[in-house]
XYZ file of C-alpha atoms in Angstrom:
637
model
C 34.937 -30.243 -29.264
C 36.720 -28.254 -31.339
C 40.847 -28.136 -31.526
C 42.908 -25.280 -30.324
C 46.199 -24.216 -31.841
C 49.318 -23.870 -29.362
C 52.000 -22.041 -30.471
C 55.044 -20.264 -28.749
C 54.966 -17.080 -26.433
C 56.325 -14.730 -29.233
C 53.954 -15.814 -31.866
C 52.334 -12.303 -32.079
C 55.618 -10.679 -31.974
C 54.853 -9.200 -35.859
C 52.246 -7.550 -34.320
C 54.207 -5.461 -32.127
C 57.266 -4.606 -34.734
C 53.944 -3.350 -37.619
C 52.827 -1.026 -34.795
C 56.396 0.595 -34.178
C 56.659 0.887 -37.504
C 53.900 3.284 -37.965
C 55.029 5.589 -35.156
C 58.110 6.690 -37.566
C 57.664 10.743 -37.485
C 59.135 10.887 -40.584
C 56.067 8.573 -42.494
C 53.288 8.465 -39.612
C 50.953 5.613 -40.502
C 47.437 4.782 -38.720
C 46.571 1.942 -37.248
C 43.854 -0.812 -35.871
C 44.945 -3.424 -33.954
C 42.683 -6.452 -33.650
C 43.136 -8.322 -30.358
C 40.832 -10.462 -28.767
C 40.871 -11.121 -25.003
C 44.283 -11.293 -23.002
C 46.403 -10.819 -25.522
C 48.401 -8.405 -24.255
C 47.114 -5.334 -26.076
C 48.153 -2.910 -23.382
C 51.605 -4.729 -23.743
C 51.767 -3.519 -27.115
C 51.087 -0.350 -26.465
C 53.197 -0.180 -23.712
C 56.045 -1.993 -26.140
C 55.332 0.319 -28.999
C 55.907 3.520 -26.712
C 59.067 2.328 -24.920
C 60.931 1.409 -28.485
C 59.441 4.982 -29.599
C 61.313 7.027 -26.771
C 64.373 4.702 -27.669
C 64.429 5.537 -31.540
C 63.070 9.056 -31.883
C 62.296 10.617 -28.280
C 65.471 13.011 -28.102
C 64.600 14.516 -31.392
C 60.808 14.995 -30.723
C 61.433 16.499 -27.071
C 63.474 18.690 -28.733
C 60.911 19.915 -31.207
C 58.254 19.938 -28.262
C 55.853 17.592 -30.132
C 54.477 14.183 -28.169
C 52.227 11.430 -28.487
C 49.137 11.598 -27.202
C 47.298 8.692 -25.749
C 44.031 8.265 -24.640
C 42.015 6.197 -22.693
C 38.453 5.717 -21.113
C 38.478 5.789 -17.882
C 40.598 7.013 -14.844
C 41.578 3.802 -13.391
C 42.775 2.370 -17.156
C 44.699 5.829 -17.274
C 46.466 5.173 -14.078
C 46.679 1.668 -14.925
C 49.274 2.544 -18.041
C 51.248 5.022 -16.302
C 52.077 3.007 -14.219
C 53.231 0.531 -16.805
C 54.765 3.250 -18.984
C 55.558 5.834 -16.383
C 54.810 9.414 -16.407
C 56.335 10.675 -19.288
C 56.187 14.008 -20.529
C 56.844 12.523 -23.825
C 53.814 10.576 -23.720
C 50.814 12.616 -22.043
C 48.320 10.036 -20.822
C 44.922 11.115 -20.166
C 41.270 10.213 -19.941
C 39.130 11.150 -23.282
C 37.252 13.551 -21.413
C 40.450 14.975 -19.734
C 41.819 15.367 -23.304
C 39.066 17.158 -24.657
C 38.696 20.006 -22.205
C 42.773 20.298 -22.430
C 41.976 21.510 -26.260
C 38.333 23.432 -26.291
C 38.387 25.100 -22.779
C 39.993 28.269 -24.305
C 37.376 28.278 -26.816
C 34.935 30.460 -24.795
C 33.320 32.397 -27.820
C 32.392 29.245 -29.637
C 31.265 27.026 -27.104
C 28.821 29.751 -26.122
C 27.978 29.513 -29.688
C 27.263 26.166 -29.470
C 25.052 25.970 -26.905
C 22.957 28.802 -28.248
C 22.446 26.483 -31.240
C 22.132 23.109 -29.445
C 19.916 24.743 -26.389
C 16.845 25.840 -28.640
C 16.383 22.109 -30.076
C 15.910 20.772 -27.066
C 13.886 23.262 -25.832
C 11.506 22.777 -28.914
C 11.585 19.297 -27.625
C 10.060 20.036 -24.430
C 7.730 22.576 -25.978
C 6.141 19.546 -28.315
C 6.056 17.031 -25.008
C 4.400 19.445 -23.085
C 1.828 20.556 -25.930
C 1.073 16.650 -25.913
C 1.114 15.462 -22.533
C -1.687 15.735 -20.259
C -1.948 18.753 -17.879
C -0.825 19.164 -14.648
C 0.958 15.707 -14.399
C 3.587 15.221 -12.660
C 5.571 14.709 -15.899
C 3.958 18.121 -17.361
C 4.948 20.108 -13.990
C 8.457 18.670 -14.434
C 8.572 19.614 -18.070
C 7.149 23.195 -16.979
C 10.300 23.787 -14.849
C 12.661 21.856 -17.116
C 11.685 24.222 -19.720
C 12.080 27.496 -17.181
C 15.267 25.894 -16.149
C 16.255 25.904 -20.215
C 14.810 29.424 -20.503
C 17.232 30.780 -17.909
C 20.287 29.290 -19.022
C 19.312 30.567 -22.340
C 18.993 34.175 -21.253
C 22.340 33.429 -18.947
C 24.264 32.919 -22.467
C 22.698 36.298 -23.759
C 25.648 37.679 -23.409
C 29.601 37.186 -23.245
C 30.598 34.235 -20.750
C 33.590 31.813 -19.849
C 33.091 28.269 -18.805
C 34.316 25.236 -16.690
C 34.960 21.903 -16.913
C 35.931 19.014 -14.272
C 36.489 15.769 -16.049
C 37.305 14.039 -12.629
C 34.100 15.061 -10.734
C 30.810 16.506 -10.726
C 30.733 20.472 -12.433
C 29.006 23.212 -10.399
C 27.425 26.187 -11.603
C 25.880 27.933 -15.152
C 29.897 28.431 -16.920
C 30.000 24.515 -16.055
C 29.664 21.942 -19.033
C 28.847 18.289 -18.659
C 30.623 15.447 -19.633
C 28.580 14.752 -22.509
C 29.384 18.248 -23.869
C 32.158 18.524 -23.984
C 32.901 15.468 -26.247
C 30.042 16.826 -28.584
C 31.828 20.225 -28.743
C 35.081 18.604 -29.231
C 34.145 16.575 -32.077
C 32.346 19.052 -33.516
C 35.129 21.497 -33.238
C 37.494 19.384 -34.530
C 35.315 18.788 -37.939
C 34.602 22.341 -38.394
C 37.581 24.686 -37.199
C 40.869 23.629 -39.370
C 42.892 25.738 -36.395
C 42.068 22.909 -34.407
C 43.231 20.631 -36.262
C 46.345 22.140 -36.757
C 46.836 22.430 -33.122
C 46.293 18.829 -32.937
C 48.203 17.521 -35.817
C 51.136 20.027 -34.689
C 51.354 19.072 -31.097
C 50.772 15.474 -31.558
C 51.927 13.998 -34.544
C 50.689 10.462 -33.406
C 46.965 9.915 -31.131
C 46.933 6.199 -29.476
C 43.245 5.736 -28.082
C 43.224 2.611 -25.986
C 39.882 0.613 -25.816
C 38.784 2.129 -28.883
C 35.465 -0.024 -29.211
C 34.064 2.109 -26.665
C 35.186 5.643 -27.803
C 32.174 8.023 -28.185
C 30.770 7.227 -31.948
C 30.613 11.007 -32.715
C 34.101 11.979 -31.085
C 35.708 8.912 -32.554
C 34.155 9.885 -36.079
C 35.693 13.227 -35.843
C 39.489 11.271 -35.023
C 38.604 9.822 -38.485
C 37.966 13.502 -40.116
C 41.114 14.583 -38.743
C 43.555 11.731 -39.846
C 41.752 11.127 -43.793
C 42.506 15.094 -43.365
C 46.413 14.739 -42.672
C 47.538 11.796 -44.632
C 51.531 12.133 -44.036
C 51.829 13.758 -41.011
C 49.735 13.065 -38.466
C 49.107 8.969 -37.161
C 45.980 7.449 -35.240
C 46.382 4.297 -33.938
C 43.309 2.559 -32.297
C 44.016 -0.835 -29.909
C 40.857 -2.437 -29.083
C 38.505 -5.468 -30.067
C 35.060 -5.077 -30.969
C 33.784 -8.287 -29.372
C 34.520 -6.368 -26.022
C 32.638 -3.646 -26.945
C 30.449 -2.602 -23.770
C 29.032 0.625 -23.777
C 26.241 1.610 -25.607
C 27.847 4.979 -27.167
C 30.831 3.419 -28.714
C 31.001 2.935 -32.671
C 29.236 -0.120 -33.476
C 30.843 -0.710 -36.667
C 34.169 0.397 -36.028
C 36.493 -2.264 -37.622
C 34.396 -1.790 -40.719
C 35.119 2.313 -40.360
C 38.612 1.753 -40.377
C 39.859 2.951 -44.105
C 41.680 0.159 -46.109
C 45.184 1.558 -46.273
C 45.491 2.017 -42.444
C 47.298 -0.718 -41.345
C 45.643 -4.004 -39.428
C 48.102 -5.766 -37.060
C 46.590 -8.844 -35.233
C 47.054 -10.504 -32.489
C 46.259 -14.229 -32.153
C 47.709 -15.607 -28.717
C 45.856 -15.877 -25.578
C 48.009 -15.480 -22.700
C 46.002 -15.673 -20.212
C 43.188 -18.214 -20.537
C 43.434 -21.873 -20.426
C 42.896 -23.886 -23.749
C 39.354 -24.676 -22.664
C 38.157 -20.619 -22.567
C 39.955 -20.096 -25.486
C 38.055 -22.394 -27.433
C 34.941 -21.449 -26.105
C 35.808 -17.805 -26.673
C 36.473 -18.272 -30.080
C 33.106 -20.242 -30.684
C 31.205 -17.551 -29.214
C 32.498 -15.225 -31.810
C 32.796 -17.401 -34.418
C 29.419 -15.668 -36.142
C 30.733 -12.378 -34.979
C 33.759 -11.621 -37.189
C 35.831 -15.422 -37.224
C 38.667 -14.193 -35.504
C 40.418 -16.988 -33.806
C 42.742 -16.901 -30.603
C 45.714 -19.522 -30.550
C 46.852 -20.971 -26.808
C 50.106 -20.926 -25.385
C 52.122 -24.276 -25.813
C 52.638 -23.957 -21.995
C 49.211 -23.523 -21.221
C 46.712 -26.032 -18.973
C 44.116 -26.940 -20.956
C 41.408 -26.133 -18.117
C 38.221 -26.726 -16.764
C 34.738 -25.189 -18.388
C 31.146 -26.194 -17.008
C 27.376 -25.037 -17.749
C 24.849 -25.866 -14.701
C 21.819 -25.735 -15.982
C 18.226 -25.620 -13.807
C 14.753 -24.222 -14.520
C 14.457 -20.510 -14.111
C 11.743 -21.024 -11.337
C 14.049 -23.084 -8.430
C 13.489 -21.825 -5.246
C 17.281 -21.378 -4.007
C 19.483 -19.887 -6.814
C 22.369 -19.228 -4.126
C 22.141 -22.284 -2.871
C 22.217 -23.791 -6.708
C 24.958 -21.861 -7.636
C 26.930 -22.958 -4.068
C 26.306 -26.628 -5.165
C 27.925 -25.329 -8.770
C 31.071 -24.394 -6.758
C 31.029 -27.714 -4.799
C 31.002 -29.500 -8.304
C 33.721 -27.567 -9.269
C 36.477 -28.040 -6.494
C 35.718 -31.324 -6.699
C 36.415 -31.490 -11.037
C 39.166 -29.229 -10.839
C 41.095 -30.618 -7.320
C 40.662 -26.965 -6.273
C 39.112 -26.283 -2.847
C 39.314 -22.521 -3.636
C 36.281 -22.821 -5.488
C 34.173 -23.168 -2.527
C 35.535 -19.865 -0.765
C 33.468 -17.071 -2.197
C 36.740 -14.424 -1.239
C 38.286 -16.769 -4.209
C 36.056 -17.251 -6.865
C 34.491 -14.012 -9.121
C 31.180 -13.684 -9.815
C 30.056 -12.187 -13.001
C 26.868 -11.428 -13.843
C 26.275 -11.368 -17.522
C 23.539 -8.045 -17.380
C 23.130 -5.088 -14.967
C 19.589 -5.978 -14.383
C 20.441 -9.517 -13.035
C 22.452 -7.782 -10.670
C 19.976 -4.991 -9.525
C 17.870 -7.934 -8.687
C 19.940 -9.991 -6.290
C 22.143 -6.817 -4.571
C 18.708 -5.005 -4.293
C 18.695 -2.073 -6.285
C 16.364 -3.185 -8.961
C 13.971 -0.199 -8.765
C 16.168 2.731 -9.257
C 18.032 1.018 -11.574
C 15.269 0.500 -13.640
C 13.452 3.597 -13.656
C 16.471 5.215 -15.128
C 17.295 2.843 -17.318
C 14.061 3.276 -19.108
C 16.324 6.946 -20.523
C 19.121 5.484 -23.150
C 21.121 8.517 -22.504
C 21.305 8.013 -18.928
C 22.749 4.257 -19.525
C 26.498 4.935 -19.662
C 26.078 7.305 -16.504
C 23.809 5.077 -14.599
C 26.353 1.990 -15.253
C 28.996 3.528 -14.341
C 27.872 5.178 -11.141
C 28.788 9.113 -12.764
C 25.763 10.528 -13.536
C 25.822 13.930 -10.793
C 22.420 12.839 -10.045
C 23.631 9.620 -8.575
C 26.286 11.030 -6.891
C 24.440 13.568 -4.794
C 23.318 10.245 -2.834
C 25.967 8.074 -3.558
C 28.963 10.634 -2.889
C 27.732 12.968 -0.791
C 24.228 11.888 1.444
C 25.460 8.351 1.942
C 28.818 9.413 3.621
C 26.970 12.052 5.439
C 24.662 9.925 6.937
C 27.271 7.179 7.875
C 29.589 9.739 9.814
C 26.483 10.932 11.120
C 24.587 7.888 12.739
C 28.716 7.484 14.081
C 28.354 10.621 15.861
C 31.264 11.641 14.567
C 31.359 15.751 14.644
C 34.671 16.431 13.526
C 33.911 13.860 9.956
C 30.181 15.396 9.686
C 32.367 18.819 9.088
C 34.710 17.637 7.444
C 32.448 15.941 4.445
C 30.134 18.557 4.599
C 32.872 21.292 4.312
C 33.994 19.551 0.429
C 30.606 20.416 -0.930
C 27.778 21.830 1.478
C 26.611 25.815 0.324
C 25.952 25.964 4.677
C 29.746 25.943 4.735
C 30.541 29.189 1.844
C 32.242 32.291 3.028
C 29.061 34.439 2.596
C 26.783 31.392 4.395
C 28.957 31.671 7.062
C 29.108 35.385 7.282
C 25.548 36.007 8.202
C 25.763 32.771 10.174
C 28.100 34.915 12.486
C 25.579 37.121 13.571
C 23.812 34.421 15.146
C 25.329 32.852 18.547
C 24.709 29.564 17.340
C 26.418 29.670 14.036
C 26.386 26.012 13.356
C 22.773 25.282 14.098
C 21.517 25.356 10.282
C 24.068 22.168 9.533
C 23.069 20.744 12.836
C 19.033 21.203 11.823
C 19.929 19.814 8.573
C 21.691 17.000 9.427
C 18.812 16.066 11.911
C 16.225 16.144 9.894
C 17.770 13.618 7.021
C 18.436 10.841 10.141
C 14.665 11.685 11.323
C 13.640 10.419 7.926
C 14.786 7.210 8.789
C 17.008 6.886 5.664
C 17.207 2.717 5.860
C 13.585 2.207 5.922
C 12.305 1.220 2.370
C 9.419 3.463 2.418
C 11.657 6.415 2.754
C 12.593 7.519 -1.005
C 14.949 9.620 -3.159
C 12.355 12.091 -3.672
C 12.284 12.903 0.576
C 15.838 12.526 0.627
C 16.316 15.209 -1.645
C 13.679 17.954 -0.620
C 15.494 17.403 2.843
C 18.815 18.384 1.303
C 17.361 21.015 -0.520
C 15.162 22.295 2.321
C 17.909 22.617 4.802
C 20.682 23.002 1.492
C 22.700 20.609 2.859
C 24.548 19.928 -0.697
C 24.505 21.234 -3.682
C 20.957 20.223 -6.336
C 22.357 18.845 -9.730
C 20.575 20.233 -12.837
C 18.685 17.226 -13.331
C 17.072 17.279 -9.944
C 16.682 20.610 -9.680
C 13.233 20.627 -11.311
C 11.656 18.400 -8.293
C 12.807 20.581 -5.761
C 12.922 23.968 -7.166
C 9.299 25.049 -5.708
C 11.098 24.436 -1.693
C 12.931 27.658 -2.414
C 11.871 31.095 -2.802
C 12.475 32.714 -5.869
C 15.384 34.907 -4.908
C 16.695 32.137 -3.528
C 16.245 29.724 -6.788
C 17.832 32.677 -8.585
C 20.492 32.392 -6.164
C 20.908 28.871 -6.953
C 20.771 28.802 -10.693
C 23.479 30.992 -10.972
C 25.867 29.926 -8.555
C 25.261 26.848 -7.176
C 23.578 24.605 -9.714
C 25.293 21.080 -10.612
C 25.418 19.228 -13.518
C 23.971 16.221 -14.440
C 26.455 14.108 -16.951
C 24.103 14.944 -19.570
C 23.576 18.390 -19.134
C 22.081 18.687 -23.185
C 19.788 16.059 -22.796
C 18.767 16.231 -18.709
C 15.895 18.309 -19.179
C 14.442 16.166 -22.367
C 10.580 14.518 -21.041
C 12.426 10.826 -21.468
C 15.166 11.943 -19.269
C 12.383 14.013 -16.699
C 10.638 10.916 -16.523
C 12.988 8.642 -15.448
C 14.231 10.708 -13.010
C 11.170 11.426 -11.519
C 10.940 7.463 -11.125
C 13.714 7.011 -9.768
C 13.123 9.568 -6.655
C 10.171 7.937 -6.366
C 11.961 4.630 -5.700
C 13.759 3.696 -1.793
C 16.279 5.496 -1.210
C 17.684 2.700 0.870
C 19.114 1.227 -2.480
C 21.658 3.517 -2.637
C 24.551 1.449 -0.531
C 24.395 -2.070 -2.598
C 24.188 0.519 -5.880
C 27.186 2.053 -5.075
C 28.882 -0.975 -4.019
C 28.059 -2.781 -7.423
C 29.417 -0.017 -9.879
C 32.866 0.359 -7.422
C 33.070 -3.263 -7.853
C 32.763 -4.052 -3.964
C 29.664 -5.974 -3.865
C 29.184 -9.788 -4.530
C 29.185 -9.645 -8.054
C 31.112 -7.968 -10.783
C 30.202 -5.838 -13.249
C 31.390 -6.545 -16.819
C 33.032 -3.093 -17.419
C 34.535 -3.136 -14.214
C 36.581 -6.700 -14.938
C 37.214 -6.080 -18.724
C 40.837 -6.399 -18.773
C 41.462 -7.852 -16.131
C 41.345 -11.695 -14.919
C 40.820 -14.148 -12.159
C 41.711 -17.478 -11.513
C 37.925 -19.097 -10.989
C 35.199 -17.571 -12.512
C 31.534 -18.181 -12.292
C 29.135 -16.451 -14.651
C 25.165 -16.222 -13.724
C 22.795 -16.277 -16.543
C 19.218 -15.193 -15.961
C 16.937 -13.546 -17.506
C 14.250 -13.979 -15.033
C 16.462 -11.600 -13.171
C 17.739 -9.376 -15.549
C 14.661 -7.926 -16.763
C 15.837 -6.325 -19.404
C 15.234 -6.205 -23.621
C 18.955 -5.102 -24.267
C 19.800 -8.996 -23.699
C 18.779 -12.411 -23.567
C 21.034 -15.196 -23.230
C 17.784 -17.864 -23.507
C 17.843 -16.343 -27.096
C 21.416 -16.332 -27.433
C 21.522 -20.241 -26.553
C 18.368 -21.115 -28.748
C 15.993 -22.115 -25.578
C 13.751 -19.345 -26.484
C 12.304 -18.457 -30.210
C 13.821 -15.006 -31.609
C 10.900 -11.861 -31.740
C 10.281 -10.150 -35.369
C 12.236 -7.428 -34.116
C 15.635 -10.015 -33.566
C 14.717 -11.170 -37.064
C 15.334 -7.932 -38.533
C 18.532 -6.911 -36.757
C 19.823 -9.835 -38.297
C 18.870 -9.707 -41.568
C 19.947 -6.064 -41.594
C 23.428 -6.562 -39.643
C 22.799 -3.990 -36.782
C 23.120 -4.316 -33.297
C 20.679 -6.687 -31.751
C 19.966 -8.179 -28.017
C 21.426 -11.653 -29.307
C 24.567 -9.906 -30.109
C 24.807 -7.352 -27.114
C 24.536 -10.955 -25.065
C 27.177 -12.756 -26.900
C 29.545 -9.748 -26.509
C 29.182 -10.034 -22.867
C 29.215 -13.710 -22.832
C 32.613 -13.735 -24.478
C 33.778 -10.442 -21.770
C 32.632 -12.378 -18.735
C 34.205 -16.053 -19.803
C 37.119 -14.448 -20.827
C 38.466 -13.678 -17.669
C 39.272 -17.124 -16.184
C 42.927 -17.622 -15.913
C 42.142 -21.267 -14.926
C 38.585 -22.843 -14.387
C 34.929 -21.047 -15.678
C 31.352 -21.820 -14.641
C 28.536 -20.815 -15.646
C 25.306 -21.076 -14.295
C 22.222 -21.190 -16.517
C 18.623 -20.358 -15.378
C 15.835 -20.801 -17.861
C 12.554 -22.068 -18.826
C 13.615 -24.714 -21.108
C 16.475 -26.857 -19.767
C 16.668 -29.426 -22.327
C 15.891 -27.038 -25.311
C 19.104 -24.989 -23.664
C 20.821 -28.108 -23.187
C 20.535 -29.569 -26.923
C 21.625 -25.769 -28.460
C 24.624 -25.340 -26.653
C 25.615 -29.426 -27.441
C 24.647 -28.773 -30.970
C 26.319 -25.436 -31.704
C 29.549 -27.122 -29.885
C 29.806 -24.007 -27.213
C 30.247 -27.130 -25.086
C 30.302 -31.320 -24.733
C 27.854 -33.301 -23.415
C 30.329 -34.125 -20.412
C 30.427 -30.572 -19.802
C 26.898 -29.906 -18.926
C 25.547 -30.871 -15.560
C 21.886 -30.378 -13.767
C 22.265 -30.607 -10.276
């Protein structure tokens, strides 16, 4: 196998002292810094900040400017204020949080926007419609996503102000999605130079942490706005594009970078044993041949590929004899206590399979603007069942009264001051939640016959909650029209894609999806909150575990996004995977290597991984031959 370097804990200490010297308000410099797995490129940022207040933060309180730093999601936000504390110097904040904070008095032109933007994808629909075969299901859907488009339309006709939660779901017509608002941000930013000098003005330096998987278009814009104030205004981007996960981030971003920003690096591992280090760096060895360096105090640890034929009949009990073979190797009897050991899965597929929420995951998967949403567990959509039904029903089959009320009261139209009102003339003023709440737990939620679809005309029916825009075209026939009129102005919800919810691809998959059970809603939601068995690889980026076993199976996964049996040679590349690589774009080989390297990344101490496929010895004789590992290493049980 190959050698690793081991050098001493401060070998990346340059790195640090080239980023602090950019933040100098007087000559603000941009920056990219290139750091591969655990090494320490929150500590850097947290380093960089910390010297900052120390050097210059009297003198910029004083002229009210700050730093700015962004990240992408909540929990990494909380994550470095806790590190760096709650500054006022150094406002930390979610993208999304960020870009409401500098559009949301902009009520003219965002109104402006969406009278552009709205008409396109209407014209969309039209053509769909005008090709699709009447009286579908997928042409009635289109026929009220286009009515639904029609009103909003006619609801912009004249002046309006709008809302924006970036924590939550977003209620009503002035609401904007997620997704919008980081389209109008970005495009604001390009086009309105008072924005910019709001920006620059306020925030002389922008940080953006886990830059790799900034929105493209947003993260363009950054770029506009920097080239645009050379001198006086500083980006500085920390990520590594080998960890890039989500679809919508910038897949050539270290090649966007302009040449006279400057490139700090950082070489040193401090987390992973010698063993995932080298493995790390072979996996990206075609990527970009950046190499990570070990600790000289480091173990040099233990790495091992199981490898069986895709078709055994026991997979858990395989992988339980893979654990076995490890405490045994390693002298660690942790390894055979699930609480201790982390499972990664290496695709969301894979995972749907074995926790059991293959179907809904699938149908709206088949959307590519649904992906991020539907990985992540956000899309409004998803909540309504995962948020709001699921809980219900819980505290309900507890007969709990006092929680039923209490969840209900959060979110439930039953519960408004004017619902309640002419409830009050009635000497039962509760029965309507009561009738509601009945008739969901008469559908027998848990049974797996029971779908989305009945779910939600139950909720509608009885409007237990309020119907997010993308559902609301499935349900808006149990309503009469005053009442839908009702609805669409006050009480719609948006789906995190508000601009593309009512586009056919997007109408079909969620029509799939309500037509799946809707008793896969628990092990979803336990999956993307990272509570289930297995772990998703956005959840655990950053973070680490002492024993980590990574399943590989594509029998499982399902998928076309990746394919480790191509990745490790045991299955021939498609015409398609030929092309990606001739022309250098993003292909399912490389989408699976990037996730590879995530996953194995994470083991402080000992990895696993588990192979399933349909040629073991093919597998066997790649990974030998491209030296991922040693013949010694590789074991069929």
């Amino acid at each position: 196998m190959l050698e690793i370097e081991t050098v001493s804990p401060n070998f990346d200490d340059g790195a640090d002292a080239q980023i602090q010297a950019c933040l100098n308000p007087t000559a603000p410099k941009s920056f990219f810094l290139y750091a591969g797995a655990g090494s320490g490129k929150t500590r850097s940022l947290e380093n960089a900040l910390k010297t900052f207040f120390k050097n210059y933060g009297a003198a910029f309180q004083r002229s009210g400017k700050k730093i700015a730093v962004i990240t992408y999601t909540n929990a990494a936000a909380d994550e470095l204020t806790a590190r760096i504390g709650d500054h006022p110097l150094f406002p930390i904040s979610t993208i999304h949080s960020f870009c409401w904070q500098h559009i949301k008095t902009y009520h003219h032109d965002i109104q402006a926007w969406l009278l552009e933007a709205l008409p396109t994808d209407l014209a969309e629909l039209y053509e769909k419609q005008a090709k699709g075969r009447a009286s579908s299901k997928a042409a009635i859907d289109r026929e009220r996503a286009i009515n639904s488009t029609r009103r909003r339309l006619e609801w912009l006709s004249v002046p309006r102000r709008f809302t924006y939660n970036p924590n939550g779901d977003n209620y009503g017509q002035d609401s904007l999605s997620h997704y919008e608002v980081l389209k109008i941000t970005a495009s604001f930013i390009e086009s309105k130079p008072s924005m910019q000098a709001v920006l620059v003005n306020k925030y002389p330096f922008l940080l953006i942490d886990e830059s790799q998987d900034t929105n493209k278009i947003l993260l363009e814009a950054f770029f506009t706005l920097a080239a645009a104030n050379k001198g006086k205004f500083g980006m500085g981007l920390f990520g590594d594009t080998m960890q890039r996960i989500y679809l919508d981030g910038h897949p050539n971003l270290e090649h966007l970078v302009p040449t006279d920003w400057a490139r700090p690096v950082k070489r040193l591992n401090h987390r992973s044993p010698q063993r995932v280090i080298t493995l790390g760096n072979v996996l990206r060895a075609s990527v970009d041949r950046q190499s990570q360096v070990a600790r000289n105090d480091s173990e040099v640890g233990f790495v091992r590929l199981f490898v069986a034929s895709n078709d055994i009949p026991d997979k858990p009990g395989f992988e339980r004899r893979a654990r076995e073979r490890m405490a045994d190797l390693c002298d660690d009897s942790n390894w055979r206590v699930e609480a201790t050991t982390k499972v990664l899965t290496l695709e969301h597929h894979m995972a749907a399979s074995r926790c059991g929420f293959l179907d809904m995951f699938q149908a709206l998967d088949r959307d590519s603007r649904l992906s991020t949403g539907l990985r992540t567990g956000e899309l409004a959509g998803l909540r309504l069942f995962t948020d709001r039904v699921a809980p219900l029903i819980a505290v309900a089959r507890a007969g709990d009264r006092f929680a039923v009320m209490a969840h209900l009261r959060a979110a439930s139209p039953l519960l408004k001051r004017s619902a309640i009102a002419q409830a009050s003339i009635s000497n039962d003023p509760l029965l309507p939640i009561r009738s509601g709440v009945d008739a969901l737990l008469a559908l027998n939620p848990e049974h797996p016959t029971t779908t989305f679809l009945a779910v939600l005309e139950c909720v509608a029916k009885y409007r237990l909650f309020e119907i997010p825009t993308a559902l609301q075209p499935f349900v808006v026939d149990n309503f009469t029209m005053t009442e839908a009129r009702q609805i669409t102005d006050d009480d719609i919800s948006d789906n995190e894609e508000k601009s593309t919810e009512s586009s056919p691809a997007s109408l079909e998959a969620w029509r799939a999806f309500l037509e799946t059970p809707y008793n896969q809603t628990i092990p979803f939601s336990e999956y993307v909150n990272d509570r289930g068995a297995f772990g998703t690889h956005q959840g655990v980026k950053g973070l680490e575990f002492e024993r980590v076993l990574v399943v590989l199976d594509d029998s499982d996964a399902r998928g076309f996004l990746f394919s480790y049996d191509k990745l490790f040679e045991a299955k021939p590349l498609s015409d398609s995977d030929h092309r990606h690589l001739a022309d250098a774009t993003d292909s399912s080989i490389e989408r699976t290597r990037r996730l590879l390297y995530v996953t194995c990344t994470r083991a402080k101490k000992s990895l696993a991984l588990v192979a399933y496929t349909e040629n073991p010895d093919e597998l066997i004789a790649a990974a030998i031959r491209n030296q991922w590992f040693a013949a010694g290493e590789i074991e069929r049980l």
